[in-house]
Coordinates of C-alpha atoms and ligand atoms in Angstrom, one line a residue:
M1 CA 27.1 2.0 5.0
N2 CA 26.0 4.5 7.6
Y3 CA 22.3 4.3 7.1
Q4 CA 21.4 6.7 9.9
L5 CA 23.6 9.4 8.4
I6 CA 22.1 8.9 4.9
L7 CA 18.6 9.2 6.3
E8 CA 19.5 12.4 8.2
E9 CA 21.0 13.8 5.0
I10 CA 17.8 13.0 3.1
E11 CA 15.6 14.5 5.9
K12 CA 17.6 17.7 5.6
E13 CA 17.6 17.9 1.8
I14 CA 13.9 17.2 1.6
Q15 CA 12.8 20.1 3.8
P16 CA 12.1 22.6 0.9
E17 CA 9.8 20.0 -0.7
L18 CA 7.6 19.4 2.3
S19 CA 5.3 22.3 1.5
K20 CA 4.7 21.2 -2.1
G21 CA 1.7 19.1 -3.1
K22 CA -1.7 18.7 -1.5
V23 CA -3.1 16.6 1.3
A24 CA -5.9 14.2 0.2
D25 CA -9.0 16.1 1.0
Y26 CA -11.6 14.0 -0.8
I27 CA -11.6 11.9 2.4
P28 CA -12.6 14.7 4.8
A29 CA -11.1 13.0 7.8
L30 CA -7.7 13.1 6.1
A31 CA -7.8 16.8 5.2
S32 CA -6.9 17.9 8.7
V33 CA -3.5 16.1 8.8
D34 CA -0.6 18.5 9.2
G35 CA 0.9 18.3 5.6
N36 CA 4.4 19.3 6.4
Q37 CA 5.4 16.1 8.2
F38 CA 8.0 13.7 7.1
A39 CA 9.2 10.3 8.4
M40 CA 11.4 7.5 7.0
T41 CA 12.3 4.1 8.5
I42 CA 14.4 1.3 7.1
T43 CA 14.4 -2.2 8.5
L44 CA 17.3 -4.7 7.9
K45 CA 17.1 -8.5 7.9
D46 CA 17.9 -8.8 11.6
G47 CA 15.3 -6.2 12.6
T48 CA 17.7 -3.3 13.1
Q49 CA 15.8 -0.1 12.3
Y50 CA 17.0 3.4 11.3
S51 CA 14.5 6.2 11.3
V52 CA 14.2 10.0 10.9
G53 CA 11.4 12.5 11.3
N54 CA 8.0 11.8 12.7
Y55 CA 8.5 8.1 12.7
L56 CA 6.2 7.4 15.7
E57 CA 3.3 9.4 14.1
Q58 CA 0.4 7.1 13.1
F59 CA -1.1 7.7 9.6
S60 CA -3.8 6.2 7.4
I61 CA -2.1 3.6 5.2
Q62 CA -4.9 3.7 2.6
S63 CA -3.8 1.9 -0.6
I64 CA -0.8 0.3 1.0
S65 CA -3.4 -2.0 2.5
K66 CA -4.0 -3.3 -1.0
V67 CA -0.7 -5.2 -0.8
L68 CA -1.7 -6.8 2.5
A69 CA -5.2 -7.9 1.2
F70 CA -3.7 -9.1 -2.1
S71 CA -1.0 -11.1 -0.2
L72 CA -3.8 -12.9 1.7
A73 CA -5.9 -13.5 -1.4
I74 CA -3.0 -14.8 -3.6
D75 CA -2.3 -17.3 -0.9
I76 CA -5.9 -18.5 -0.9
Y77 CA -6.9 -18.4 -4.5
S78 CA -3.5 -18.7 -6.3
K79 CA -4.0 -18.4 -10.1
T80 CA -7.8 -18.5 -10.1
L81 CA -7.8 -15.0 -8.7
Y82 CA -6.3 -13.7 -12.1
K83 CA -9.6 -14.6 -13.8
R84 CA -11.2 -11.8 -11.8
V85 CA -8.4 -9.3 -11.6
G86 CA -5.5 -8.8 -14.1
V87 CA -1.8 -8.2 -13.6
E88 CA -1.2 -5.4 -16.2
P89 CA -0.4 -1.7 -15.4
S90 CA -3.5 0.4 -16.1
G91 CA -1.9 3.7 -17.1
S92 CA -4.9 5.3 -15.5
P93 CA -5.6 7.1 -12.2
F94 CA -6.3 4.8 -9.2
N95 CA -10.0 5.4 -9.2
S96 CA -10.6 5.5 -13.0
L97 CA -13.8 3.9 -14.4
V98 CA -12.9 4.1 -18.1
Q99 CA -11.1 0.7 -18.7
L100 CA -13.6 -1.3 -16.6
E101 CA -16.5 -0.9 -19.1
Y102 CA -14.7 -2.1 -22.2
E103 CA -12.7 -4.7 -20.3
N104 CA -15.9 -6.3 -19.0
G105 CA -15.6 -5.5 -15.4
I106 CA -12.2 -7.1 -15.0
P107 CA -9.9 -4.6 -13.3
R108 CA -6.4 -4.3 -14.7
N109 CA -4.6 -5.1 -11.5
P110 CA -5.2 -5.5 -7.7
F111 CA -3.6 -2.1 -6.8
I112 CA -6.1 0.2 -8.5
N113 CA -9.3 0.7 -6.5
A114 CA -11.4 -1.6 -8.7
G115 CA -8.9 -4.4 -8.3
A116 CA -8.7 -4.0 -4.6
I117 CA -12.5 -4.0 -4.3
V118 CA -12.6 -7.4 -6.1
V119 CA -9.9 -8.7 -3.7
A120 CA -12.0 -7.4 -0.8
D121 CA -15.0 -9.3 -2.2
A122 CA -13.0 -12.5 -2.7
L123 CA -11.7 -12.4 0.9
M124 CA -15.3 -11.8 2.2
S125 CA -16.5 -14.8 0.3
H126 CA -13.7 -17.0 1.4
F127 CA -13.7 -16.0 5.1
G128 CA -17.5 -16.0 5.4
G129 CA -18.5 -12.4 5.6
E130 CA -17.2 -8.9 6.3
Y131 CA -16.3 -9.2 9.9
A132 CA -14.3 -12.4 9.6
S133 CA -12.5 -11.0 6.5
L134 CA -11.6 -7.8 8.2
E135 CA -10.4 -9.7 11.2
K136 CA -8.1 -11.8 9.0
I137 CA -6.6 -8.7 7.4
M138 CA -6.1 -7.1 10.8
N139 CA -4.5 -10.2 12.2
F140 CA -2.3 -10.6 9.2
T141 CA -1.2 -6.9 9.5
R142 CA -0.5 -7.4 13.2
E143 CA 1.5 -10.5 12.6
I144 CA 3.7 -9.1 9.8
S145 CA 4.4 -5.9 11.7
A146 CA 4.9 -7.8 15.0
N147 CA 2.6 -5.3 16.7
K148 CA -0.6 -6.6 18.1
D149 CA -2.0 -3.1 18.8
I150 CA -2.5 -2.1 15.2
K151 CA -6.1 -0.9 14.5
F152 CA -8.1 0.8 11.9
D153 CA -9.6 4.3 12.3
S154 CA -13.3 3.9 12.1
L155 CA -13.8 7.7 11.7
V156 CA -11.7 7.7 8.6
A157 CA -13.6 4.7 7.2
K158 CA -16.9 6.4 8.0
S159 CA -15.8 9.6 6.5
E160 CA -14.8 7.9 3.3
M161 CA -18.1 6.0 3.1
E162 CA -19.9 9.3 3.3
H163 CA -18.1 10.4 0.1
A164 CA -18.0 7.1 -1.7
S165 CA -19.7 7.8 -5.0
R166 CA -16.7 7.0 -7.1
N167 CA -15.8 3.7 -5.4
L168 CA -19.5 2.6 -5.3
S169 CA -19.7 3.3 -9.0
L170 CA -16.7 1.1 -9.7
A171 CA -18.2 -1.7 -7.5
Y172 CA -21.6 -1.4 -9.1
L173 CA -20.1 -1.6 -12.6
M174 CA -18.2 -4.7 -11.7
K175 CA -21.3 -6.2 -10.1
S176 CA -23.2 -5.6 -13.4
F177 CA -20.5 -7.8 -15.1
G178 CA -20.9 -10.5 -12.5
N179 CA -17.4 -9.8 -11.0
L180 CA -18.6 -9.1 -7.4
D181 CA -20.3 -11.8 -5.3
N182 CA -21.3 -9.8 -2.1
S183 CA -23.4 -6.7 -1.6
V184 CA -21.7 -3.7 -3.1
E185 CA -22.2 -1.5 0.0
L186 CA -20.7 -4.2 2.3
V187 CA -17.7 -4.8 0.1
V188 CA -16.9 -1.1 -0.3
K189 CA -17.4 -0.5 3.4
N190 CA -14.9 -3.3 4.2
Y191 CA -12.5 -2.0 1.7
F192 CA -12.6 1.4 3.4
K193 CA -12.0 -0.1 6.8
Q194 CA -8.9 -1.9 5.5
C195 CA -7.7 1.4 3.9
A196 CA -8.2 3.1 7.3
I197 CA -5.6 1.0 9.1
T198 CA -3.2 3.3 11.0
M199 CA 0.5 2.6 11.3
N200 CA 3.7 4.5 11.6
T201 CA 6.8 4.1 9.4
Q202 CA 8.4 1.8 12.0
D203 CA 5.4 -0.6 11.9
L204 CA 5.1 -0.4 8.1
S205 CA 8.8 -0.9 7.4
R206 CA 8.9 -3.9 9.8
A207 CA 5.7 -5.3 8.2
M208 CA 7.2 -5.4 4.7
L209 CA 10.2 -7.6 5.6
Y210 CA 8.3 -10.7 4.3
L211 CA 8.3 -9.1 0.8
A212 CA 12.0 -8.2 1.0
F213 CA 12.9 -11.7 1.9
K214 CA 11.0 -13.9 -0.6
G215 CA 7.8 -14.3 1.4
K216 CA 9.4 -15.3 4.7
D217 CA 9.8 -13.0 7.7
P218 CA 13.5 -13.3 8.5
I219 CA 13.0 -12.6 12.2
S220 CA 10.0 -14.8 13.1
N221 CA 10.9 -17.3 10.3
K222 CA 7.2 -17.4 9.4
E223 CA 6.5 -18.0 5.7
F224 CA 3.6 -15.7 4.7
L225 CA 4.0 -16.3 1.0
S226 CA 5.8 -18.9 -1.1
E227 CA 8.8 -17.6 -3.1
P228 CA 6.9 -17.4 -6.4
Q229 CA 4.0 -15.6 -4.7
A230 CA 6.4 -13.0 -3.2
K231 CA 7.9 -12.6 -6.6
R232 CA 4.5 -11.8 -8.1
V233 CA 3.5 -9.3 -5.4
N234 CA 6.8 -7.5 -5.8
A235 CA 6.5 -7.5 -9.6
L236 CA 3.0 -6.0 -9.3
M237 CA 4.3 -3.3 -6.9
L238 CA 7.0 -2.4 -9.4
T239 CA 4.7 -2.2 -12.4
C240 CA 1.4 -1.0 -10.8
G241 CA 2.2 0.3 -7.3
H242 CA 2.0 4.0 -8.3
Y243 CA -0.9 3.8 -10.8
D244 CA -0.2 6.0 -13.9
A245 CA 3.1 7.1 -12.4
S246 CA 4.4 3.6 -11.9
G247 CA 6.8 3.9 -14.9
E248 CA 8.0 7.3 -13.6
F249 CA 8.5 5.8 -10.1
A250 CA 10.5 2.9 -11.4
F251 CA 12.5 5.2 -13.6
H252 CA 13.5 7.5 -10.7
V253 CA 13.5 5.1 -7.7
G254 CA 14.0 1.6 -9.1
L255 CA 12.3 -0.4 -6.4
P256 CA 9.1 -2.4 -6.0
A257 CA 6.9 0.0 -3.9
K258 CA 3.3 0.9 -3.1
S259 CA 1.8 4.2 -2.2
G260 CA -1.3 5.4 -0.4
V261 CA -3.2 8.7 -0.4
G262 CA -2.4 9.0 3.3
G263 CA 1.1 9.9 2.1
G264 CA 2.8 6.7 2.9
I265 CA 5.0 4.6 0.6
I266 CA 6.5 1.2 1.3
A267 CA 9.4 -0.1 -0.8
V268 CA 11.6 -3.2 -0.7
V269 CA 15.2 -3.8 -1.6
P270 CA 15.1 -7.5 -2.3
N271 CA 17.2 -9.6 0.2
I272 CA 18.4 -6.4 2.0
M273 CA 15.8 -4.2 3.6
S274 CA 12.3 -2.8 3.6
I275 CA 11.6 0.9 3.7
A276 CA 8.6 3.0 4.7
V277 CA 8.4 6.8 4.1
W278 CA 5.6 9.2 4.9
S279 CA 4.8 12.7 4.0
P280 CA 1.1 13.6 3.5
R281 CA 1.2 16.1 0.6
L282 CA 0.5 14.3 -2.7
N283 CA 1.6 14.9 -6.3
K284 CA -1.0 15.0 -9.1
Y285 CA -1.0 11.1 -9.3
G286 CA -2.0 10.8 -5.6
N287 CA 1.4 9.7 -4.4
S288 CA 3.5 11.4 -1.7
H289 CA 5.5 14.2 -3.3
A290 CA 8.3 14.3 -0.7
G291 CA 8.1 10.6 -0.1
T292 CA 8.8 9.8 -3.7
L293 CA 11.7 12.2 -3.8
A294 CA 13.1 10.8 -0.5
L295 CA 13.1 7.3 -2.0
E296 CA 14.9 8.6 -5.1
K297 CA 17.5 10.2 -3.0
F298 CA 17.9 7.0 -1.0
T299 CA 18.5 4.7 -4.0
T300 CA 20.8 7.3 -5.6
K301 CA 22.9 7.7 -2.5
T302 CA 23.1 4.0 -1.6
G303 CA 23.1 2.4 -5.0
L304 CA 20.4 0.1 -3.6
S305 CA 17.9 -0.3 -6.5
I306 CA 17.0 -3.4 -8.3
F307 CA 18.6 -2.1 -11.5
Ligands
LIG1 N1 -9.3 4.6 0.2 C1 -8.8 5.3 -1.0 C2 -9.8 5.3 -2.1 O1 -10.4 4.3 -2.3 C3 -7.5 4.7 -1.3 C4 -6.8 5.3 -2.5 C5 -5.3 5.4 -2.5 O2 -4.7 5.4 -1.5 N2 -4.8 5.6 -3.6 O3 -10.0 6.2 -2.9

């Protein structure tokens, strides 16, 4: 298959869609990003990459970081983590409070904000504080992407902390049910820092190879997750990776994937490749509008979906 040609076709076809949707502006530091950008990269088992568009442009990975943090946490806590965070789709927006109250402060899954905040709390407890925990997440991200220069943008994290009422509410509610061990402010702050990691589609696509290949990076041969753990992370991406649009995403694209409000989406084609796409304008669910369409075009053109 001529992947480069297919990506170029997609880039051309997607142009009329790039002006549709809205850049996330509830985090002021993200509101100034040029919304009409597009990038897509695929990475094969041997590390070969094919890219189109602004693939060197760094962007805020936001909720894609939930996959990284959960991968670390699942490796540490195994099944005990599921007592604090579930594995069911929520059918609600990513920052919704409604289920948390009547489900006793146990978030539905680790990919909605409440779940990711619990994961951030668990990692802080395990690694002995916010600095050590953030360092582990950063090092993990650098290792899986084979890029030691990856950083987080402290301005984006600070900007989000200044507009954090909703996430603080989620965290306080969980604290009231005894599902948060550390200080609410510190956990939310660390969660924002992890969300503020900046990467481009080349880094992100490379980073996801471990999930495309059963937990083991096929280039470095490092095992980041066991095979059953990788199965679980991929299953959660398929069922919960796009919040209340996860069903729609599976219906149209048919791949385990995770989005972020920075406009990025990562997806894996098991045993074949990992994909990263980026376009900052979001649909009403907070997922990249053009990014979602580009992935749909990719699986339709190549036949590479899990179904
Ligand atoms: N940092 C963002 C938030 O907590 C992440 C949300 C997202 O990417 N869906 O609201």
